[in-house]
Structure formats: structure tokens, C-alpha cells
PDB file of C-alpha atoms and ligand atoms in Angstrom:
ATOM      1  CA  UNK A   1     100.379  87.774  83.182  1.00  0.00           C
ATOM      2  CA  UNK A   2      99.700  89.944  86.264  1.00  0.00           C
ATOM      3  CA  UNK A   3      96.908  88.542  88.450  1.00  0.00           C
ATOM      4  CA  UNK A   4      93.728  90.526  88.777  1.00  0.00           C
ATOM      5  CA  UNK A   5      91.891  90.684  92.049  1.00  0.00           C
ATOM      6  CA  UNK A   6      88.240  91.577  91.232  1.00  0.00           C
ATOM      7  CA  UNK A   7      87.160  93.762  94.149  1.00  0.00           C
ATOM      8  CA  UNK A   8      84.669  95.951  95.798  1.00  0.00           C
ATOM      9  CA  UNK A   9      86.066  98.956  97.763  1.00  0.00           C
ATOM     10  CA  UNK A  10      84.209  97.983 100.989  1.00  0.00           C
ATOM     11  CA  UNK A  11      84.301  94.189 100.913  1.00  0.00           C
ATOM     12  CA  UNK A  12      86.109  92.559 103.871  1.00  0.00           C
ATOM     13  CA  UNK A  13      86.631  89.375 101.989  1.00  0.00           C
ATOM     14  CA  UNK A  14      88.355  91.270  99.263  1.00  0.00           C
ATOM     15  CA  UNK A  15      90.676  92.791 101.959  1.00  0.00           C
ATOM     16  CA  UNK A  16      91.643  89.247 103.097  1.00  0.00           C
ATOM     17  CA  UNK A  17      92.981  88.485  99.707  1.00  0.00           C
ATOM     18  CA  UNK A  18      94.550  92.002  99.316  1.00  0.00           C
ATOM     19  CA  UNK A  19      96.386  91.427 102.654  1.00  0.00           C
ATOM     20  CA  UNK A  20      97.738  88.051 101.673  1.00  0.00           C
ATOM     21  CA  UNK A  21      98.852  89.369  98.263  1.00  0.00           C
ATOM     22  CA  UNK A  22     100.742  92.233  99.994  1.00  0.00           C
ATOM     23  CA  UNK A  23     102.278  89.911 102.668  1.00  0.00           C
ATOM     24  CA  UNK A  24     103.752  87.890  99.770  1.00  0.00           C
ATOM     25  CA  UNK A  25     104.787  90.835  97.716  1.00  0.00           C
ATOM     26  CA  UNK A  26     102.721  89.794  94.717  1.00  0.00           C
ATOM     27  CA  UNK A  27     102.166  92.491  92.110  1.00  0.00           C
ATOM     28  CA  UNK A  28      98.589  92.450  90.907  1.00  0.00           C
ATOM     29  CA  UNK A  29      95.963  94.570  89.450  1.00  0.00           C
ATOM     30  CA  UNK A  30      92.921  95.518  91.517  1.00  0.00           C
ATOM     31  CA  UNK A  31      89.745  95.830  89.485  1.00  0.00           C
ATOM     32  CA  UNK A  32      86.781  97.352  91.424  1.00  0.00           C
ATOM     33  CA  UNK A  33      83.220  96.598  90.321  1.00  0.00           C
ATOM     34  CA  UNK A  34      79.823  97.917  91.372  1.00  0.00           C
ATOM     35  CA  UNK A  35      78.032  95.122  93.127  1.00  0.00           C
ATOM     36  CA  UNK A  36      74.771  96.990  92.528  1.00  0.00           C
ATOM     37  CA  UNK A  37      75.298  96.838  88.726  1.00  0.00           C
ATOM     38  CA  UNK A  38      77.412  93.721  88.146  1.00  0.00           C
ATOM     39  CA  UNK A  39      79.045  93.769  84.785  1.00  0.00           C
ATOM     40  CA  UNK A  40      78.569  90.819  82.429  1.00  0.00           C
ATOM     41  CA  UNK A  41      82.370  90.085  82.322  1.00  0.00           C
ATOM     42  CA  UNK A  42      82.181  89.807  86.241  1.00  0.00           C
ATOM     43  CA  UNK A  43      79.166  87.487  86.189  1.00  0.00           C
ATOM     44  CA  UNK A  44      81.060  85.261  83.698  1.00  0.00           C
ATOM     45  CA  UNK A  45      84.023  84.830  86.076  1.00  0.00           C
ATOM     46  CA  UNK A  46      82.139  84.816  89.357  1.00  0.00           C
ATOM     47  CA  UNK A  47      79.667  81.937  89.579  1.00  0.00           C
ATOM     48  CA  UNK A  48      78.342  83.050  93.018  1.00  0.00           C
ATOM     49  CA  UNK A  49      78.265  86.725  91.812  1.00  0.00           C
ATOM     50  CA  UNK A  50      80.449  87.670  94.682  1.00  0.00           C
ATOM     51  CA  UNK A  51      83.746  89.496  95.267  1.00  0.00           C
ATOM     52  CA  UNK A  52      86.667  88.621  95.501  1.00  0.00           C
ATOM     53  CA  UNK A  53      87.714  86.680  92.424  1.00  0.00           C
ATOM     54  CA  UNK A  54      91.305  86.205  91.550  1.00  0.00           C
ATOM     55  CA  UNK A  55      91.930  85.875  87.869  1.00  0.00           C
ATOM     56  CA  UNK A  56      95.239  84.158  87.417  1.00  0.00           C
ATOM     57  CA  UNK A  57      96.826  81.605  85.028  1.00  0.00           C
ATOM     58  CA  UNK A  58      93.625  81.711  82.914  1.00  0.00           C
ATOM     59  CA  UNK A  59      91.443  80.550  85.860  1.00  0.00           C
ATOM     60  CA  UNK A  60      88.947  82.402  87.925  1.00  0.00           C
ATOM     61  CA  UNK A  61      89.481  81.474  91.517  1.00  0.00           C
ATOM     62  CA  UNK A  62      86.556  82.494  93.780  1.00  0.00           C
ATOM     63  CA  UNK A  63      85.799  82.383  97.609  1.00  0.00           C
ATOM     64  CA  UNK A  64      88.291  84.316  99.686  1.00  0.00           C
ATOM     65  CA  UNK A  65      89.405  81.369 101.751  1.00  0.00           C
ATOM     66  CA  UNK A  66      90.188  79.480  98.628  1.00  0.00           C
ATOM     67  CA  UNK A  67      92.091  82.467  97.130  1.00  0.00           C
ATOM     68  CA  UNK A  68      94.117  82.830 100.335  1.00  0.00           C
ATOM     69  CA  UNK A  69      94.908  79.165 100.531  1.00  0.00           C
ATOM     70  CA  UNK A  70      95.999  79.063  96.887  1.00  0.00           C
ATOM     71  CA  UNK A  71      98.241  82.110  97.419  1.00  0.00           C
ATOM     72  CA  UNK A  72      99.730  80.442 100.437  1.00  0.00           C
ATOM     73  CA  UNK A  73     100.577  77.283  98.541  1.00  0.00           C
ATOM     74  CA  UNK A  74     102.196  79.203  95.608  1.00  0.00           C
ATOM     75  CA  UNK A  75     103.905  82.194  97.191  1.00  0.00           C
ATOM     76  CA  UNK A  76     106.334  82.510 100.043  1.00  0.00           C
ATOM     77  CA  UNK A  77     106.414  83.378 102.880  1.00  0.00           C
ATOM     78  CA  UNK A  78     103.891  80.837 104.200  1.00  0.00           C
ATOM     79  CA  UNK A  79     101.209  82.309 106.310  1.00  0.00           C
ATOM     80  CA  UNK A  80      99.927  78.938 107.575  1.00  0.00           C
ATOM     81  CA  UNK A  81     102.007  77.031 110.025  1.00  0.00           C
ATOM     82  CA  UNK A  82     103.695  73.834 108.873  1.00  0.00           C
ATOM     83  CA  UNK A  83     102.123  71.484 111.488  1.00  0.00           C
ATOM     84  CA  UNK A  84      98.748  70.172 110.272  1.00  0.00           C
ATOM     85  CA  UNK A  85      96.863  70.527 113.574  1.00  0.00           C
ATOM     86  CA  UNK A  86      98.077  74.148 113.967  1.00  0.00           C
ATOM     87  CA  UNK A  87      97.047  74.696 110.271  1.00  0.00           C
ATOM     88  CA  UNK A  88      93.593  73.303 111.067  1.00  0.00           C
ATOM     89  CA  UNK A  89      93.266  75.566 114.114  1.00  0.00           C
ATOM     90  CA  UNK A  90      94.008  78.604 111.842  1.00  0.00           C
ATOM     91  CA  UNK A  91      91.320  77.498 109.368  1.00  0.00           C
ATOM     92  CA  UNK A  92      88.821  77.023 112.253  1.00  0.00           C
ATOM     93  CA  UNK A  93      89.413  80.615 113.413  1.00  0.00           C
ATOM     94  CA  UNK A  94      89.179  81.898 109.864  1.00  0.00           C
ATOM     95  CA  UNK A  95      85.622  80.325 109.719  1.00  0.00           C
ATOM     96  CA  UNK A  96      84.951  82.046 113.027  1.00  0.00           C
ATOM     97  CA  UNK A  97      86.006  85.329 111.450  1.00  0.00           C
ATOM     98  CA  UNK A  98      83.390  84.796 108.712  1.00  0.00           C
ATOM     99  CA  UNK A  99      80.628  84.267 111.236  1.00  0.00           C
ATOM    100  CA  UNK A 100      81.756  87.392 113.023  1.00  0.00           C
ATOM    101  CA  UNK A 101      81.414  89.302 109.778  1.00  0.00           C
ATOM    102  CA  UNK A 102      77.784  88.083 109.635  1.00  0.00           C
ATOM    103  CA  UNK A 103      77.227  89.261 113.132  1.00  0.00           C
ATOM    104  CA  UNK A 104      78.658  92.690 112.119  1.00  0.00           C
ATOM    105  CA  UNK A 105      76.156  92.849 109.218  1.00  0.00           C
ATOM    106  CA  UNK A 106      73.271  92.038 111.669  1.00  0.00           C
ATOM    107  CA  UNK A 107      74.529  94.817 113.850  1.00  0.00           C
ATOM    108  CA  UNK A 108      74.643  97.538 111.184  1.00  0.00           C
ATOM    109  CA  UNK A 109      71.346  96.341 109.716  1.00  0.00           C
ATOM    110  CA  UNK A 110      69.521  96.206 113.098  1.00  0.00           C
ATOM    111  CA  UNK A 111      66.041  97.682 112.829  1.00  0.00           C
ATOM    112  CA  UNK A 112      65.772  99.311 116.144  1.00  0.00           C
ATOM    113  CA  UNK A 113      67.874 100.276 119.178  1.00  0.00           C
ATOM    114  CA  UNK A 114      66.973  97.108 120.944  1.00  0.00           C
ATOM    115  CA  UNK A 115      68.206  94.941 118.039  1.00  0.00           C
ATOM    116  CA  UNK A 116      71.314  97.222 117.890  1.00  0.00           C
ATOM    117  CA  UNK A 117      72.170  96.620 121.485  1.00  0.00           C
ATOM    118  CA  UNK A 118      71.706  92.891 121.075  1.00  0.00           C
ATOM    119  CA  UNK A 119      73.908  92.927 118.073  1.00  0.00           C
ATOM    120  CA  UNK A 120      76.695  94.709 119.988  1.00  0.00           C
ATOM    121  CA  UNK A 121      76.303  92.245 122.833  1.00  0.00           C
ATOM    122  CA  UNK A 122      76.560  89.319 120.330  1.00  0.00           C
ATOM    123  CA  UNK A 123      79.699  90.762 118.879  1.00  0.00           C
ATOM    124  CA  UNK A 124      81.200  91.324 122.316  1.00  0.00           C
ATOM    125  CA  UNK A 125      80.477  87.703 123.242  1.00  0.00           C
ATOM    126  CA  UNK A 126      82.198  86.521 120.043  1.00  0.00           C
ATOM    127  CA  UNK A 127      85.313  88.524 120.930  1.00  0.00           C
ATOM    128  CA  UNK A 128      85.232  87.041 124.380  1.00  0.00           C
ATOM    129  CA  UNK A 129      85.712  83.630 122.713  1.00  0.00           C
ATOM    130  CA  UNK A 130      88.565  85.168 120.655  1.00  0.00           C
ATOM    131  CA  UNK A 131      90.188  86.556 123.847  1.00  0.00           C
ATOM    132  CA  UNK A 132      90.322  83.125 125.229  1.00  0.00           C
ATOM    133  CA  UNK A 133      91.897  81.705 122.040  1.00  0.00           C
ATOM    134  CA  UNK A 134      94.615  84.450 121.816  1.00  0.00           C
ATOM    135  CA  UNK A 135      98.127  83.948 123.141  1.00  0.00           C
ATOM    136  CA  UNK A 136     100.777  86.399 123.945  1.00  0.00           C
ATOM    137  CA  UNK A 137     100.697  88.107 120.643  1.00  0.00           C
ATOM    138  CA  UNK A 138     101.342  90.344 118.913  1.00  0.00           C
ATOM    139  CA  UNK A 139      99.605  88.260 116.252  1.00  0.00           C
ATOM    140  CA  UNK A 140      97.028  85.339 116.486  1.00  0.00           C
ATOM    141  CA  UNK A 141      99.804  82.585 116.244  1.00  0.00           C
ATOM    142  CA  UNK A 142     102.438  84.639 118.170  1.00  0.00           C
ATOM    143  CA  UNK A 143     105.220  86.562 116.602  1.00  0.00           C
ATOM    144  CA  UNK A 144     104.432  85.523 113.015  1.00  0.00           C
ATOM    145  CA  UNK A 145     101.609  87.181 110.985  1.00  0.00           C
ATOM    146  CA  UNK A 146      99.368  84.507 109.736  1.00  0.00           C
ATOM    147  CA  UNK A 147      96.126  83.736 107.880  1.00  0.00           C
ATOM    148  CA  UNK A 148      93.813  84.483 110.933  1.00  0.00           C
ATOM    149  CA  UNK A 149      95.373  87.884 111.039  1.00  0.00           C
ATOM    150  CA  UNK A 150      94.470  88.568 107.464  1.00  0.00           C
ATOM    151  CA  UNK A 151      90.835  87.647 108.259  1.00  0.00           C
ATOM    152  CA  UNK A 152      90.592  89.906 111.341  1.00  0.00           C
ATOM    153  CA  UNK A 153      92.329  93.066 110.022  1.00  0.00           C
ATOM    154  CA  UNK A 154      89.034  93.726 108.037  1.00  0.00           C
ATOM    155  CA  UNK A 155      86.922  92.922 110.929  1.00  0.00           C
ATOM    156  CA  UNK A 156      88.521  95.480 113.287  1.00  0.00           C
ATOM    157  CA  UNK A 157      88.418  98.030 110.469  1.00  0.00           C
ATOM    158  CA  UNK A 158      84.619  98.054 111.079  1.00  0.00           C
ATOM    159  CA  UNK A 159      85.069  98.836 114.631  1.00  0.00           C
ATOM    160  CA  UNK A 160      87.256 101.828 113.834  1.00  0.00           C
ATOM    161  CA  UNK A 161      84.205 103.315 112.170  1.00  0.00           C
ATOM    162  CA  UNK A 162      81.691 102.218 114.730  1.00  0.00           C
ATOM    163  CA  UNK A 163      83.848 103.725 117.456  1.00  0.00           C
ATOM    164  CA  UNK A 164      83.553 107.144 115.819  1.00  0.00           C
ATOM    165  CA  UNK A 165      79.810 106.895 116.340  1.00  0.00           C
ATOM    166  CA  UNK A 166      79.465 105.660 119.948  1.00  0.00           C
ATOM    167  CA  UNK A 167      80.989 103.373 122.466  1.00  0.00           C
ATOM    168  CA  UNK A 168      79.311 100.046 121.812  1.00  0.00           C
ATOM    169  CA  UNK A 169      81.619  98.209 124.215  1.00  0.00           C
ATOM    170  CA  UNK A 170      82.509  95.581 121.756  1.00  0.00           C
ATOM    171  CA  UNK A 171      86.031  95.022 123.149  1.00  0.00           C
ATOM    172  CA  UNK A 172      85.305  95.945 126.659  1.00  0.00           C
ATOM    173  CA  UNK A 173      87.387  94.071 129.248  1.00  0.00           C
ATOM    174  CA  UNK A 174      89.323  92.264 126.449  1.00  0.00           C
ATOM    175  CA  UNK A 175      92.991  93.478 126.581  1.00  0.00           C
ATOM    176  CA  UNK A 176      94.479  90.759 124.444  1.00  0.00           C
ATOM    177  CA  UNK A 177      91.966  91.394 121.653  1.00  0.00           C
ATOM    178  CA  UNK A 178      92.511  95.154 121.970  1.00  0.00           C
ATOM    179  CA  UNK A 179      96.346  94.681 121.671  1.00  0.00           C
ATOM    180  CA  UNK A 180      95.782  92.432 118.770  1.00  0.00           C
ATOM    181  CA  UNK A 181      93.593  95.045 117.015  1.00  0.00           C
ATOM    182  CA  UNK A 182      96.320  97.575 117.460  1.00  0.00           C
ATOM    183  CA  UNK A 183      99.009  95.263 116.088  1.00  0.00           C
ATOM    184  CA  UNK A 184      96.951  94.631 112.987  1.00  0.00           C
ATOM    185  CA  UNK A 185      96.174  98.240 112.451  1.00  0.00           C
ATOM    186  CA  UNK A 186      99.790  98.989 112.281  1.00  0.00           C
ATOM    187  CA  UNK A 187     100.495  96.257 109.726  1.00  0.00           C
ATOM    188  CA  UNK A 188     101.293  97.784 106.368  1.00  0.00           C
ATOM    189  CA  UNK A 189      99.460  95.026 104.511  1.00  0.00           C
ATOM    190  CA  UNK A 190      96.289  95.594 106.507  1.00  0.00           C
ATOM    191  CA  UNK A 191      96.668  99.454 106.233  1.00  0.00           C
ATOM    192  CA  UNK A 192      96.963  99.189 102.412  1.00  0.00           C
ATOM    193  CA  UNK A 193      94.137  96.714 101.870  1.00  0.00           C
ATOM    194  CA  UNK A 194      91.648  99.626 101.438  1.00  0.00           C
ATOM    195  CA  UNK A 195      91.883 103.068  99.892  1.00  0.00           C
ATOM    196  CA  UNK A 196      92.216 106.151 101.970  1.00  0.00           C
ATOM    197  CA  UNK A 197      88.570 107.061 101.606  1.00  0.00           C
ATOM    198  CA  UNK A 198      87.375 103.785 103.096  1.00  0.00           C
ATOM    199  CA  UNK A 199      85.961 105.229 106.247  1.00  0.00           C
ATOM    200  CA  UNK A 200      83.975 107.826 104.242  1.00  0.00           C
ATOM    201  CA  UNK A 201      82.708 104.998 101.861  1.00  0.00           C
ATOM    202  CA  UNK A 202      81.771 102.883 104.875  1.00  0.00           C
ATOM    203  CA  UNK A 203      79.893 105.731 106.527  1.00  0.00           C
ATOM    204  CA  UNK A 204      78.102 106.492 103.247  1.00  0.00           C
ATOM    205  CA  UNK A 205      77.087 102.911 102.944  1.00  0.00           C
ATOM    206  CA  UNK A 206      75.807 102.783 106.513  1.00  0.00           C
ATOM    207  CA  UNK A 207      73.813 106.102 106.023  1.00  0.00           C
ATOM    208  CA  UNK A 208      71.813 104.231 103.420  1.00  0.00           C
ATOM    209  CA  UNK A 209      70.928 101.215 105.482  1.00  0.00           C
ATOM    210  CA  UNK A 210      67.728 102.629 107.052  1.00  0.00           C
ATOM    211  CA  UNK A 211      68.741 100.884 110.187  1.00  0.00           C
ATOM    212  CA  UNK A 212      69.126 101.905 113.855  1.00  0.00           C
ATOM    213  CA  UNK A 213      72.623 102.687 113.194  1.00  0.00           C
ATOM    214  CA  UNK A 214      71.700 104.981 110.362  1.00  0.00           C
ATOM    215  CA  UNK A 215      69.350 106.825 112.767  1.00  0.00           C
ATOM    216  CA  UNK A 216      72.199 107.335 115.215  1.00  0.00           C
ATOM    217  CA  UNK A 217      74.365 108.725 112.457  1.00  0.00           C
ATOM    218  CA  UNK A 218      71.557 111.296 111.578  1.00  0.00           C
ATOM    219  CA  UNK A 219      71.385 112.545 115.199  1.00  0.00           C
TER     220      UNK A 219
HETATM  221  N1  GSH B 301      82.127  83.494 101.056  1.00  0.00           N
HETATM  222  C1  GSH B 301      82.569  84.580 100.185  1.00  0.00           C
HETATM  223  C2  GSH B 301      81.800  85.810 100.655  1.00  0.00           C
HETATM  224  C3  GSH B 301      82.019  86.919  99.636  1.00  0.00           C
HETATM  225  C4  GSH B 301      80.981  87.996  99.713  1.00  0.00           C
HETATM  226  O1  GSH B 301      80.005  87.939 100.503  1.00  0.00           O
HETATM  227  N2  GSH B 301      81.104  89.091  98.976  1.00  0.00           N
HETATM  228  C5  GSH B 301      80.190  90.125  98.897  1.00  0.00           C
HETATM  229  C6  GSH B 301      80.622  91.616  98.986  1.00  0.00           C
HETATM  230  S1  GSH B 301      81.681  91.843 100.548  1.00  0.00           S
HETATM  231  C7  GSH B 301      79.459  90.105  97.608  1.00  0.00           C
HETATM  232  O2  GSH B 301      80.082  89.943  96.594  1.00  0.00           O
HETATM  233  N3  GSH B 301      78.065  89.989  97.721  1.00  0.00           N
HETATM  234  C8  GSH B 301      77.250  89.897  96.454  1.00  0.00           C
HETATM  235  C9  GSH B 301      76.318  91.002  96.318  1.00  0.00           C
HETATM  236  O3  GSH B 301      76.419  92.036  97.067  1.00  0.00           O
HETATM  237  O4  GSH B 301      75.559  90.910  95.327  1.00  0.00           O
HETATM  238  C10 GSH B 301      83.984  84.807 100.333  1.00  0.00           C
HETATM  239  O5  GSH B 301      84.624  84.412 101.342  1.00  0.00           O
HETATM  240  O6  GSH B 301      84.568  85.187  99.343  1.00  0.00           O
END
């Protein structure tokens, strides 16, 4: 049976799974749901009520990191390195990517300009930490695309839309991170993880936040 990825068009965690599926050439069906009106069948397979969920082999696998790890164990090519300590390092930075997504959420929900600036500074500081962890590239681990890349492709996609609004300086003075962003944006699996109307959908979502960023968009 074809695996089903239960999705939401804007969800960065869904994108991780979609990227890993694409890197491995897995044929799957993507089934988008409305998170504002969750269908009963979704609640029945998603104990946390969150996307993504991978329906495969009669099991509903939830949590994006778990889905990605499962796919890595079952489908070639491996995105994790063979050496346990290097694998642990990848998993550590995957967690860091999740914390960065929370910081991005705090940024776009910031109530006023002061909080918006603080949010941008917080994101910049996190990217400084990433800059220090990056090597020669083009990917996080070097020449081979890995699991941390699948996590950060969706992170940088937010920045593409923010950049269209103003220069928030999130990657200022961080050349390795900027080069990594460019390499990820060119990767087919990353490009294809969302539909062509993703930037419009994200802007429409941000316009409804009632946040400082929403105010900027109205100017
Ligand atoms: N830790 C989860 C986070 C998933 C998550 O937060 N998904 C969001 C959409 S991006 C969601 O479904 N939220 C539930 C809701 O909006 O009600 C994972 O990595 O899969």
C-alpha cells in the first residue's frame, strides 16, 4: 500500500518528512487537512492532533523526527551518518532546528515593533550558533545531504517570505549560513516539499496573525 503523509500546506514539520521521502524516492500520497477543522479520521490517527502523520504498513507514525528516523532506517540512501557520535550530533542540531521554529513563531506573532525586533535579534543569535557549527558545506555535514538539511530547508523558507517584507538582518554577517541556505533552496527535494502557492499561503496566514508583522504587511 502506498504510504500516506497527512499534511498541512504550511507545516514545516510536514516538509521535513516530505523532503526525506523525496530524497529516498519513496512514492507516497500527500493528504492535506485543515488544522482549524480537524476531521475525525485525522484525530483517530494523530494522538497529539498534529501534522505530520505517516500512515504506513497499517501503523500511524507521528512526530516528524520519528517519521524521518523510521524512513532512514527503512529506505536508502541513509541520510544519517554511520558513526554513532556523528549521528548524535545530527540529532542534536535537528532539535536545535525545532527550537528555531519556535523562535520564528514568536517573531511572526510578536505583538509590537519592540517584540518584533527582539524576535529578529533572537533568531540572528541562533543563526550565529549555527554558523559556528557549519563546516565547508555545501550541506550541514559536508558534501552529503543529511537529516539536518531536511530540517533547515523549511526554516529558510520562512526567511524567503520575511525578506520580501523588510531586511530583518537575520543572517547578517553569517556567510556560511547564507551559502547553506542557497544550497538548500536549490535542492529538488526541498523545492518540491511545498506547493507553488506556498509564499502566497504563508503571507495570507501572516496577514491574519494580528501581530506587528501583520501591521507591517498592511503598510
Ligand atoms: N513536534 C511535532 C510538531 C508538529 C506540529 O506542531 N504541527 C503543527 C502544524 S505545523 C500542528 O499540527 N499543530 C496542531 C494545531 O495547529 O492544532 C513534530 O515534530 O511533528
